[in-house]
Coordinates of C-alpha atoms in Angstrom, one line a residue:
M20 CA -110.6 76.3 3.9
T21 CA -111.3 76.5 7.6
V22 CA -114.5 75.4 9.2
M23 CA -115.6 79.0 9.7
E24 CA -115.1 79.8 6.1
W25 CA -116.9 76.7 5.0
L26 CA -119.9 77.6 7.2
K27 CA -120.0 81.2 5.9
A28 CA -119.9 79.8 2.3
L29 CA -122.8 77.4 3.2
L30 CA -124.8 80.2 4.8
T31 CA -124.3 82.5 1.8
G32 CA -125.3 79.8 -0.7
S33 CA -128.4 78.9 1.4
I34 CA -129.5 82.6 1.6
A35 CA -129.0 83.0 -2.2
L36 CA -131.0 79.8 -2.9
V37 CA -133.8 80.9 -0.6
T38 CA -133.9 84.3 -2.2
I39 CA -134.1 82.8 -5.7
V40 CA -136.9 80.5 -4.7
I41 CA -138.9 83.3 -3.0
T42 CA -138.4 85.7 -5.9
R43 CA -139.6 83.0 -8.4
I44 CA -142.7 82.2 -6.3
C45 CA -143.5 85.9 -5.9
F46 CA -143.2 86.4 -9.7
L47 CA -145.6 83.4 -10.3
I48 CA -148.1 84.9 -7.9
L49 CA -148.0 88.4 -9.1
F50 CA -147.8 87.6 -12.9
P51 CA -149.6 84.3 -13.3
S52 CA -150.5 85.0 -16.9
Q53 CA -146.9 85.1 -17.9
T54 CA -146.4 81.4 -17.0
R55 CA -149.6 79.9 -18.5
T56 CA -150.5 78.6 -21.9
A57 CA -153.7 79.8 -23.5
R58 CA -156.3 77.1 -24.1
D59 CA -159.0 76.8 -26.7
P60 CA -162.3 77.4 -24.9
A61 CA -164.0 74.7 -27.0
S62 CA -161.3 72.0 -26.4
K63 CA -161.8 69.1 -24.0
C64 CA -160.6 69.7 -20.4
K65 CA -159.2 66.8 -18.4
V66 CA -160.4 67.5 -14.9
A67 CA -159.1 66.1 -11.6
V68 CA -161.5 66.2 -8.7
F69 CA -160.3 65.8 -5.1
L70 CA -162.9 64.0 -3.0
G71 CA -162.4 64.7 0.7
S72 CA -164.8 62.2 2.0
G73 CA -168.2 62.7 3.7
G74 CA -169.8 66.1 3.1
H75 CA -166.8 67.3 1.0
T76 CA -167.4 64.4 -1.5
T77 CA -171.1 65.1 -1.7
E78 CA -170.6 68.8 -2.4
M79 CA -167.9 68.2 -5.0
L80 CA -170.0 65.6 -6.9
Q81 CA -172.8 68.1 -6.9
L82 CA -170.5 70.8 -8.4
L83 CA -169.2 68.4 -11.0
S84 CA -172.7 67.4 -12.1
A85 CA -173.2 71.0 -13.3
L86 CA -170.3 70.7 -15.8
P87 CA -170.8 69.5 -19.4
V88 CA -169.8 65.9 -19.4
Q89 CA -168.5 65.8 -23.0
R90 CA -166.2 68.8 -22.5
Y91 CA -164.9 68.0 -19.0
S92 CA -163.5 64.6 -19.9
P93 CA -161.7 62.5 -19.0
R94 CA -162.2 62.8 -15.2
V95 CA -159.7 61.8 -12.5
Y96 CA -161.1 61.3 -9.1
V97 CA -158.5 61.7 -6.4
V98 CA -159.4 60.0 -3.1
A99 CA -157.6 59.4 0.2
S100 CA -156.5 55.9 1.1
G101 CA -159.2 54.0 2.8
D102 CA -162.0 56.3 1.6
Q103 CA -164.3 53.7 0.1
F104 CA -167.3 56.0 0.5
S105 CA -166.0 58.6 -2.0
Q106 CA -164.9 56.0 -4.5
T107 CA -168.4 54.3 -4.4
K108 CA -170.2 57.6 -4.7
A109 CA -168.1 58.8 -7.6
A110 CA -168.6 55.4 -9.4
E111 CA -172.4 55.8 -8.9
A112 CA -172.3 59.3 -10.2
E113 CA -170.4 58.2 -13.3
G114 CA -173.0 55.4 -13.8
R115 CA -175.8 57.9 -13.8
R116 CA -173.9 60.3 -16.0
G117 CA -173.3 57.5 -18.5
E118 CA -177.0 56.9 -18.8
E119 CA -177.7 60.5 -19.6
V120 CA -175.2 61.0 -22.5
D121 CA -175.0 59.7 -26.0
R122 CA -172.8 56.6 -26.0
E123 CA -171.4 57.4 -29.4
A124 CA -170.5 61.0 -28.4
E125 CA -168.9 59.7 -25.2
K126 CA -166.9 57.0 -27.0
G127 CA -166.7 54.7 -24.0
G128 CA -168.6 56.2 -21.2
K129 CA -167.1 54.7 -18.0
D130 CA -163.7 54.5 -19.6
D131 CA -163.6 58.3 -19.4
F132 CA -162.8 58.3 -15.7
Q133 CA -160.3 56.8 -13.3
F134 CA -159.3 56.9 -9.6
V135 CA -156.0 58.0 -8.1
T136 CA -155.4 57.2 -4.4
L137 CA -153.3 59.3 -2.2
P138 CA -152.2 58.8 1.5
R139 CA -154.1 61.1 3.9
A140 CA -152.2 64.2 4.9
R141 CA -153.8 64.1 8.3
N142 CA -156.3 61.6 9.8
V143 CA -159.2 62.7 12.0
H144 CA -158.0 63.3 15.6
Q145 CA -154.4 62.7 14.6
A146 CA -151.8 64.3 16.9
W147 CA -150.3 67.4 15.4
L148 CA -146.8 66.1 16.4
S149 CA -147.1 63.3 13.8
T150 CA -148.8 65.4 11.1
P151 CA -145.6 66.6 9.4
L152 CA -144.6 63.0 8.6
T153 CA -148.0 62.1 7.1
V154 CA -148.0 65.3 5.1
L155 CA -144.6 64.5 3.7
I156 CA -145.8 61.0 2.7
A157 CA -148.8 62.5 1.0
F158 CA -146.5 65.1 -0.7
I159 CA -144.3 62.4 -2.1
A160 CA -147.3 60.5 -3.5
C161 CA -148.5 63.8 -5.2
I162 CA -145.1 64.3 -6.7
K163 CA -145.3 60.8 -8.2
H164 CA -148.7 61.4 -9.8
I165 CA -148.5 65.1 -10.7
V166 CA -144.8 66.2 -11.0
L167 CA -142.8 63.2 -12.3
P168 CA -145.0 62.5 -15.4
S169 CA -144.5 66.1 -16.6
F170 CA -140.8 65.9 -16.2
S171 CA -140.7 62.5 -17.9
R172 CA -142.7 63.6 -20.9
S173 CA -140.8 66.8 -21.2
A174 CA -137.4 65.0 -21.2
Q175 CA -138.6 62.4 -23.7
S176 CA -140.2 64.7 -26.2
G177 CA -137.6 67.5 -26.0
K178 CA -140.4 69.9 -27.1
Q179 CA -142.4 72.5 -25.3
Q180 CA -145.5 71.0 -23.8
H181 CA -148.9 72.7 -23.6
S182 CA -150.7 70.6 -21.0
S183 CA -150.1 68.6 -17.9
P184 CA -150.3 64.8 -18.2
F185 CA -152.2 64.7 -14.9
A186 CA -155.0 67.2 -15.6
D187 CA -155.9 70.5 -17.1
L188 CA -158.0 71.5 -14.1
I189 CA -158.0 70.5 -10.5
L190 CA -161.2 71.1 -8.4
M191 CA -160.8 71.0 -4.6
N192 CA -162.9 71.8 -1.5
G193 CA -160.8 70.4 1.3
P194 CA -159.5 68.9 3.5
G195 CA -155.8 69.0 4.3
T196 CA -154.6 66.6 1.5
C197 CA -155.3 69.6 -0.8
V198 CA -152.1 71.2 0.5
P199 CA -149.6 68.7 -0.9
I200 CA -151.6 68.6 -4.2
V201 CA -151.3 72.4 -4.6
A202 CA -147.6 72.2 -3.6
S203 CA -146.9 69.7 -6.3
V204 CA -148.5 71.9 -8.9
W205 CA -146.3 74.8 -7.8
I206 CA -143.2 72.6 -8.4
L207 CA -144.3 72.4 -12.0
R208 CA -144.8 76.2 -12.2
F209 CA -141.5 76.9 -10.6
F210 CA -139.7 75.0 -13.3
G211 CA -141.9 76.5 -16.1
L212 CA -143.7 73.2 -17.0
P213 CA -147.4 73.1 -17.9
S214 CA -149.5 72.8 -14.9
P215 CA -153.2 72.4 -14.1
R216 CA -155.4 75.3 -13.2
M217 CA -156.5 75.1 -9.6
V218 CA -159.9 76.0 -8.2
Y219 CA -160.7 75.7 -4.5
V220 CA -164.3 75.9 -3.5
E221 CA -164.7 76.5 0.3
S222 CA -167.2 74.1 1.8
F223 CA -170.9 75.1 2.2
A224 CA -170.5 74.3 5.9
R225 CA -168.1 77.2 6.4
V226 CA -170.6 79.9 7.1
R227 CA -168.7 82.5 9.1
S228 CA -165.0 81.7 8.8
L229 CA -162.6 79.9 6.5
S230 CA -161.2 76.5 7.2
L231 CA -157.5 76.1 8.0
T232 CA -156.9 74.5 4.5
A233 CA -158.6 77.5 2.8
K234 CA -156.6 80.0 4.8
I235 CA -153.4 78.3 3.7
L236 CA -154.3 77.8 0.0
R237 CA -156.3 81.0 -0.9
Y238 CA -153.1 82.7 -2.1
F239 CA -151.8 79.7 -4.1
V240 CA -154.8 78.7 -6.2
D241 CA -156.0 80.3 -9.4
R242 CA -159.6 80.8 -8.2
F243 CA -160.7 80.8 -4.6
V244 CA -164.5 80.5 -4.3
V245 CA -166.7 81.0 -1.2
Q246 CA -170.4 80.3 -0.8
W247 CA -171.2 82.7 2.1
N248 CA -170.8 86.5 2.1
E249 CA -169.3 86.3 5.6
C250 CA -166.4 84.4 4.1
N251 CA -166.0 86.8 1.2
V252 CA -162.4 87.8 1.9
R253 CA -160.1 89.8 -0.4
G254 CA -159.2 87.9 -3.5
S255 CA -162.1 85.4 -3.2
F256 CA -164.9 84.8 -5.7
Y257 CA -168.4 84.9 -4.3
R258 CA -171.7 84.3 -6.3
G259 CA -173.8 82.7 -3.6
W260 CA -174.6 79.1 -3.0
L261 CA -173.2 76.6 -5.5
V262 CA -174.6 73.4 -3.9

């Protein structure tokens, strides 16, 4: 085989692979119900909450406080590396939550939550030239926590799984580290493995326009929520202020 023939074969294979991937993703977007397992509405829901630091964390903890504790348990708090503020605030919220619920019903209180730390996809004022590298590092960490446990459990059991080991539901409201999280969930969906539902709530601070993260993710999450009518774009869910 000549070099030219080898290059043509490589190009043909690459085009075929890209076509298959795009077709699969389009199918998942257009027919999401065909790839999801129905859940019992009364069953417990393991929820993962991404805390984006600062105001993002405050808003997300307020949203979480409106959910029934006993049903949305256990809880996984996903924080960026070095974000001690979010971890402290989440621990304080869990402490208050533990005082409000029946200890016997909770069966352990504080044992019903944990923290997962991810590298930041992009730091404040970070140069855009170096952003792809930090996004890749964050993506690899997301694969470790979200994707690999599902593949491992599926390989070990050999049976069809009905839930993701990481979580049943992921709540997000920015910032950029949400992108590799969503991408990791889509890897599970691409291979037909159980994946968490994803809900993105745009920050209350976004009054007139969507954030860059929201513009990227609005087509790839299961529910895209905005809090201002000016941001009520096609496909979004708007019911006024949530925080």
